[in-house]
Amino acid sequence: MAPFTSLDIGNITLRNRIAISPMCEYSAIDGVPNDWHLVHLGSRAVGGAGLVFTEASAISPEGRISAADAGIWNEAQQAAWARIVQFIKTQGAAAGIQLAHAGRKASTDVPWHGGKPLVGVPGAWTPVAPSAIAFDVGYAVPTALDAAGLRKVVADFVAAAVRAREAGFDVIEIHAAHGYLLHEFLSPLSNRRTDAYGGSLENRARLLREVVAAVRGVWPQPRPLFVRVSATDWIEGGWDIAECVELARWLKADGVDLIDTSSGGNVAHAKIPVGPGYQVPFAARIRREAGIATGAVGMITTAPQAQQIVERGDADLVLIARESLRDPYFPRRAAAELGVKIPIPEQYQRAW
């Protein structure tokens, strides 16, 4: 059945079209992933997914959402990821890493301590952003990036991509969604610059495209390169699907293989019509109008949903997030529901 057909993308073949979406675990120490991450991500590989993504992995200390975020800005982090990557791949899944910079949404507490912004307290740091506009009441006013700061962001993405390559990852995804740094540049609500990085769509997309080009320099085709976007800010005057389609056309020309299509995150109180598959139409439109492969994500919780998305041609890849937290073996359950036989680890075969 459709979700369990293979997918050729770049120089790899995914065993099926179900991917585990990047999900922050807020459990790293000094950015170093640990046994929690090994078990968490390894379980999803054993669970049958075709592609398993790490959480958003910071390219620099200041690019973390919280101090408990995983990162890939030093050798200790690279070595820890290499161990996890090796296990994921031994289970037949591809290993992907999402490279991220939190921008103005950095310096927050972990969710189970309230997730509030840390401002003027021990352990806090000053975020950076396209413009000196706080995300919301209570958040720090970020420092607007100057020319040197912009160069550092690009260089940090490149260094992270090199480490990802050395750690053995199969796929890199650049995080340009959810109100984090690269999305902040895209949206006119958070980007009020008057230089070459603000104003027109071409200018607002400049930093993301520079990052993509620079990463491609060390992660050359045909290695798969994804970009996660928010298709809309869900508010009048913000980033929208029409601009996102145009961006996707440019990114395709820049060497991006797939657009992982989410939404929102840049406006604190946007009214988002959340419901099953509510973001799928955005993935479908980008796929249709930009002529690039897409991934669909967002409240996809059942096998029939996944099947319909692929069969209708709305997306090439189905990304499962919270449903995989509830059930690490969602792909195996979906395969059983759809009457598809997929390989079972030798250790588990007596249960089938």
Coordinates of C-alpha atoms in Angstrom, one line a residue:
M1 CA 0.0 0.0 0.0
A2 CA 1.1 3.6 -0.7
P3 CA 2.8 4.6 2.6
F4 CA 4.8 1.4 2.4
T5 CA 6.2 1.9 -1.1
S6 CA 9.9 2.9 -1.2
L7 CA 11.0 6.4 -2.0
D8 CA 14.1 7.3 -3.9
I9 CA 15.4 10.7 -2.9
G10 CA 18.9 11.9 -3.7
N11 CA 21.4 9.0 -3.2
I12 CA 19.2 7.0 -0.8
T13 CA 16.1 4.8 -0.9
L14 CA 13.7 5.0 2.0
R15 CA 12.1 1.6 2.8
N16 CA 8.8 3.4 3.2
R17 CA 7.2 6.8 3.2
I18 CA 6.7 7.2 6.9
A19 CA 9.2 9.4 8.7
I20 CA 9.5 10.4 12.3
S21 CA 9.3 14.1 12.6
P22 CA 11.9 16.1 14.5
M23 CA 10.6 16.5 18.1
C24 CA 12.5 18.3 20.9
E25 CA 13.2 16.1 23.9
Y26 CA 14.8 18.8 26.1
S27 CA 17.1 16.1 27.6
A28 CA 20.6 16.9 26.4
I29 CA 23.4 18.1 28.7
D30 CA 25.7 20.8 27.2
G31 CA 24.0 20.0 23.8
V32 CA 25.2 16.3 23.9
P33 CA 22.6 13.7 23.2
N34 CA 22.6 10.7 25.5
D35 CA 21.0 7.3 26.2
W36 CA 17.6 8.9 26.2
H37 CA 18.1 10.0 22.6
L38 CA 19.5 6.6 21.7
V39 CA 16.5 4.7 23.1
H40 CA 13.9 7.3 21.9
L41 CA 15.2 7.5 18.3
G42 CA 16.3 3.8 18.2
S43 CA 12.8 2.7 19.2
R44 CA 11.3 4.5 16.2
A45 CA 13.8 2.9 13.9
V46 CA 12.9 -0.6 15.3
G47 CA 9.3 0.5 15.0
G48 CA 9.5 0.4 11.2
A49 CA 9.8 4.1 10.0
G50 CA 11.7 4.7 6.8
L51 CA 13.4 7.8 8.1
V52 CA 14.1 8.9 11.6
F53 CA 14.8 12.6 12.3
T54 CA 16.6 13.9 15.4
E55 CA 15.1 16.8 17.2
A56 CA 16.0 20.3 16.2
S57 CA 19.7 20.3 16.8
A58 CA 21.2 23.7 17.5
I59 CA 24.1 24.9 15.3
S60 CA 25.4 27.1 18.1
P61 CA 24.9 27.6 21.8
E62 CA 22.9 30.8 21.3
G63 CA 20.8 29.0 18.7
R64 CA 19.2 26.6 21.3
I65 CA 15.6 27.0 22.3
S66 CA 16.6 25.9 25.8
A67 CA 19.7 24.9 27.6
A68 CA 18.5 21.3 27.4
D69 CA 18.5 21.2 23.6
A70 CA 20.7 18.9 21.6
G71 CA 23.3 20.5 19.4
I72 CA 25.9 19.7 16.8
W73 CA 28.4 22.5 17.2
N74 CA 31.3 20.5 18.8
E75 CA 33.1 17.2 18.6
A76 CA 31.5 15.7 21.7
Q77 CA 28.0 16.2 20.2
Q78 CA 29.1 14.8 16.8
A79 CA 30.5 11.7 18.5
A80 CA 27.3 11.1 20.5
W81 CA 25.2 11.5 17.4
A82 CA 27.4 9.0 15.5
R83 CA 26.6 6.3 18.0
I84 CA 22.9 6.9 17.6
V85 CA 23.1 7.2 13.8
Q86 CA 24.8 3.8 13.6
F87 CA 22.0 2.1 15.6
I88 CA 19.2 3.7 13.5
K89 CA 20.8 2.5 10.3
T90 CA 21.4 -1.0 11.6
Q91 CA 17.6 -1.2 11.9
G92 CA 17.0 -0.4 8.3
A93 CA 15.9 3.2 8.7
A94 CA 17.7 6.3 7.3
A95 CA 19.0 8.8 9.8
G96 CA 18.2 12.5 9.4
I97 CA 19.2 15.5 11.4
Q98 CA 17.4 18.8 11.6
L99 CA 19.8 21.8 11.8
A100 CA 18.3 24.7 13.7
H101 CA 18.7 28.2 15.2
A102 CA 16.0 29.4 17.5
G103 CA 16.4 33.1 16.8
R104 CA 14.3 35.3 19.1
K105 CA 12.6 32.3 20.6
A106 CA 15.8 31.2 22.3
S107 CA 16.6 31.2 26.0
T108 CA 13.5 29.5 27.4
D109 CA 12.9 27.0 30.2
V110 CA 12.0 23.3 29.4
P111 CA 8.3 22.6 28.9
W112 CA 7.8 20.7 32.1
H113 CA 9.1 23.7 34.1
G114 CA 6.6 26.0 32.2
G115 CA 8.6 26.7 29.1
K116 CA 8.7 30.4 29.8
P117 CA 11.4 32.7 28.5
L118 CA 14.4 33.1 30.7
V119 CA 15.3 36.8 30.9
G120 CA 17.8 38.4 33.3
V121 CA 18.3 35.2 35.4
P122 CA 21.2 32.8 35.7
G123 CA 21.6 30.7 32.5
A124 CA 19.7 33.1 30.3
W125 CA 21.2 34.6 27.1
T126 CA 20.3 37.3 24.7
P127 CA 18.6 36.0 21.5
V128 CA 19.4 37.2 18.0
A129 CA 16.9 37.9 15.3
P130 CA 16.4 39.8 12.0
S131 CA 15.0 42.8 13.9
A132 CA 14.9 43.9 17.5
I133 CA 11.3 42.7 18.1
A134 CA 10.4 40.4 20.9
F135 CA 8.4 37.2 20.2
D136 CA 5.8 38.1 22.8
V137 CA 5.3 39.8 26.2
G138 CA 7.9 38.5 28.6
Y139 CA 10.4 37.5 26.0
A140 CA 13.7 39.3 25.6
V141 CA 14.1 41.9 22.9
P142 CA 16.6 40.2 20.6
T143 CA 19.7 41.7 19.1
A144 CA 19.3 42.4 15.4
L145 CA 21.9 40.6 13.5
D146 CA 24.6 42.7 11.8
A147 CA 26.7 41.7 8.8
A148 CA 29.2 39.8 11.0
G149 CA 26.3 38.1 12.8
L150 CA 24.8 37.0 9.5
R151 CA 28.1 35.6 8.3
K152 CA 28.4 33.7 11.6
V153 CA 24.9 32.1 11.1
V154 CA 25.8 30.8 7.7
A155 CA 29.2 29.6 8.9
D156 CA 27.6 27.8 11.8
F157 CA 25.1 26.0 9.6
V158 CA 28.0 24.9 7.3
A159 CA 30.1 23.6 10.3
A160 CA 27.1 21.7 11.6
A161 CA 26.5 20.2 8.2
V162 CA 30.1 19.0 8.1
R163 CA 29.7 17.4 11.5
A164 CA 26.4 15.8 10.4
R165 CA 28.2 14.3 7.4
E166 CA 31.1 13.0 9.6
A167 CA 28.6 11.5 12.1
G168 CA 27.0 9.5 9.2
F169 CA 23.6 11.1 8.8
D170 CA 21.8 10.3 5.5
V171 CA 19.6 13.4 5.4
I172 CA 20.0 17.0 6.5
E173 CA 16.9 19.2 7.1
I174 CA 17.3 23.0 7.5
H175 CA 14.7 24.3 10.0
A176 CA 13.1 27.4 8.5
A177 CA 9.7 27.1 10.3
H178 CA 7.9 27.6 13.6
G179 CA 9.1 31.1 14.3
Y180 CA 12.7 30.3 14.6
L181 CA 15.5 32.3 13.0
L182 CA 15.2 31.5 9.3
H183 CA 11.4 31.8 9.5
E184 CA 11.8 35.1 11.3
F185 CA 13.7 36.4 8.3
L186 CA 11.0 35.2 5.9
S187 CA 8.0 36.8 7.7
P188 CA 7.4 40.5 7.3
L189 CA 5.9 40.5 10.8
S190 CA 9.3 39.7 12.4
N191 CA 11.6 41.1 9.7
R192 CA 11.5 44.9 9.5
R193 CA 15.0 45.3 8.0
T194 CA 15.7 47.9 5.4
D195 CA 18.9 46.3 4.0
A196 CA 19.4 43.5 1.5
Y197 CA 17.8 41.0 4.0
G198 CA 14.5 42.8 4.4
G199 CA 11.6 44.2 2.5
S200 CA 10.9 42.2 -0.7
L201 CA 10.3 38.4 -0.7
E202 CA 13.7 38.0 -2.5
N203 CA 15.4 39.9 0.3
R204 CA 13.6 38.1 3.1
A205 CA 14.5 34.8 1.6
R206 CA 18.1 35.8 1.1
L207 CA 19.5 34.3 4.3
L208 CA 17.8 31.0 4.0
R209 CA 19.0 30.7 0.4
E210 CA 22.6 31.6 1.4
V211 CA 22.4 28.9 4.1
V212 CA 21.1 26.4 1.6
A213 CA 23.9 27.2 -0.9
A214 CA 26.6 27.1 1.7
V215 CA 25.4 23.8 3.1
R216 CA 25.2 22.4 -0.4
G217 CA 28.9 23.2 -0.7
V218 CA 29.7 20.7 2.1
W219 CA 26.7 18.4 1.6
P220 CA 26.8 18.1 -2.2
Q221 CA 24.1 16.6 -4.4
P222 CA 22.9 13.9 -4.5
R223 CA 22.9 13.8 -0.7
P224 CA 19.3 14.6 0.3
L225 CA 18.6 18.1 1.6
F226 CA 15.2 19.0 3.0
V227 CA 13.9 22.4 4.3
R228 CA 11.1 22.6 6.8
V229 CA 8.9 25.6 6.3
S230 CA 5.9 27.1 7.9
A231 CA 3.5 27.6 5.0
T232 CA 1.7 30.4 6.7
D233 CA 1.8 32.6 9.8
W234 CA -2.0 32.3 10.0
I235 CA -2.5 36.0 10.3
E236 CA -3.2 38.8 7.8
G237 CA -0.1 40.5 6.6
G238 CA 2.2 37.7 7.6
W239 CA 4.0 35.0 5.7
D240 CA 1.6 33.1 3.5
I241 CA 1.2 30.1 1.2
A242 CA 1.6 32.1 -2.0
E243 CA 5.0 33.4 -0.9
C244 CA 5.9 29.9 0.3
V245 CA 5.2 28.4 -3.1
E246 CA 7.5 31.0 -4.7
L247 CA 10.2 30.2 -2.1
A248 CA 9.8 26.5 -2.8
R249 CA 10.5 27.1 -6.5
W250 CA 13.7 29.0 -5.6
L251 CA 14.8 26.3 -3.2
K252 CA 14.3 23.6 -5.8
A253 CA 16.6 25.5 -8.1
D254 CA 19.0 25.8 -5.2
G255 CA 19.3 22.1 -4.8
V256 CA 16.7 21.3 -2.1
D257 CA 15.1 17.9 -2.6
L258 CA 12.0 18.1 -0.4
I259 CA 9.9 20.7 1.4
D260 CA 8.7 19.5 4.8
T261 CA 5.5 21.5 5.2
S262 CA 4.3 22.7 8.6
S263 CA 2.8 26.1 9.6
G264 CA 2.6 28.8 12.3
G265 CA 4.9 29.4 15.2
N266 CA 5.9 33.0 14.5
V267 CA 3.0 34.8 16.0
A268 CA 2.2 34.1 19.6
H269 CA -1.5 34.4 19.5
A270 CA -2.4 33.4 15.9
K271 CA -5.7 31.5 15.6
I272 CA -4.8 28.2 14.0
P273 CA -7.6 25.9 12.8
V274 CA -6.0 22.7 14.2
G275 CA -7.5 19.5 13.1
P276 CA -6.6 16.1 11.5
G277 CA -4.4 16.7 8.5
Y278 CA -4.9 20.5 8.7
Q279 CA -1.6 21.2 7.0
V280 CA -1.8 18.7 4.2
P281 CA -3.3 21.1 1.7
F282 CA -0.2 23.3 2.0
A283 CA 2.0 20.3 1.2
A284 CA -0.2 19.5 -1.8
R285 CA -0.2 23.0 -3.2
I286 CA 3.6 23.3 -2.9
R287 CA 4.1 19.9 -4.5
R288 CA 1.7 20.8 -7.3
E289 CA 2.7 24.4 -8.0
A290 CA 6.5 24.3 -7.3
G291 CA 7.1 20.9 -8.7
I292 CA 9.1 19.7 -5.7
A293 CA 8.7 16.7 -3.4
T294 CA 6.9 17.5 -0.1
G295 CA 6.4 16.0 3.3
A296 CA 3.1 16.4 5.2
V297 CA 2.9 16.7 8.9
G298 CA 0.4 17.7 11.6
M299 CA -2.2 15.5 13.4
I300 CA -1.7 12.5 11.1
T301 CA -2.6 9.7 13.4
T302 CA -4.0 6.8 11.4
A303 CA -3.0 4.4 8.7
P304 CA -5.9 5.5 6.4
Q305 CA -4.8 9.1 6.7
A306 CA -1.3 8.3 5.7
Q307 CA -2.5 6.1 2.8
Q308 CA -4.8 8.8 1.5
I309 CA -2.1 11.5 1.6
V310 CA 0.3 9.5 -0.5
E311 CA -2.3 8.0 -2.9
R312 CA -3.9 11.4 -3.7
G313 CA -0.4 12.8 -4.4
D314 CA -0.7 15.4 -1.7
A315 CA 2.8 14.6 -0.4
D316 CA 5.7 12.2 -1.0
L317 CA 6.5 11.6 2.6
V318 CA 4.3 11.4 5.7
L319 CA 5.9 12.7 8.9
I320 CA 4.5 11.4 12.2
A321 CA 5.1 13.4 15.3
R322 CA 3.0 13.0 18.5
E323 CA 1.4 9.8 17.4
S324 CA 4.9 8.3 17.4
L325 CA 5.4 9.4 21.0
R326 CA 2.2 7.6 21.9
D327 CA 3.2 4.6 19.8
P328 CA 6.8 4.1 18.7
Y329 CA 5.6 1.2 16.5
F330 CA 3.0 3.2 14.6
P331 CA 4.5 2.1 11.2
R332 CA 4.1 -1.6 12.2
R333 CA 0.5 -1.0 13.4
A334 CA -0.3 0.9 10.2
A335 CA 1.2 -1.8 8.0
A336 CA -0.9 -4.4 9.8
E337 CA -4.1 -2.3 9.3
L338 CA -3.3 -1.9 5.6
G339 CA -2.4 -5.6 5.1
V340 CA 1.2 -5.0 4.3
K341 CA 4.0 -7.2 5.5
I342 CA 7.2 -5.4 6.5
P343 CA 10.5 -6.8 7.9
I344 CA 10.4 -7.6 11.6
P345 CA 13.6 -7.7 13.7
E346 CA 14.7 -11.2 14.4
Q347 CA 14.3 -10.6 18.1
Y348 CA 10.6 -9.8 17.7
Q349 CA 9.5 -12.3 15.1
R350 CA 7.9 -14.7 17.7
A351 CA 5.3 -12.0 18.3
W352 CA 4.2 -12.0 14.7

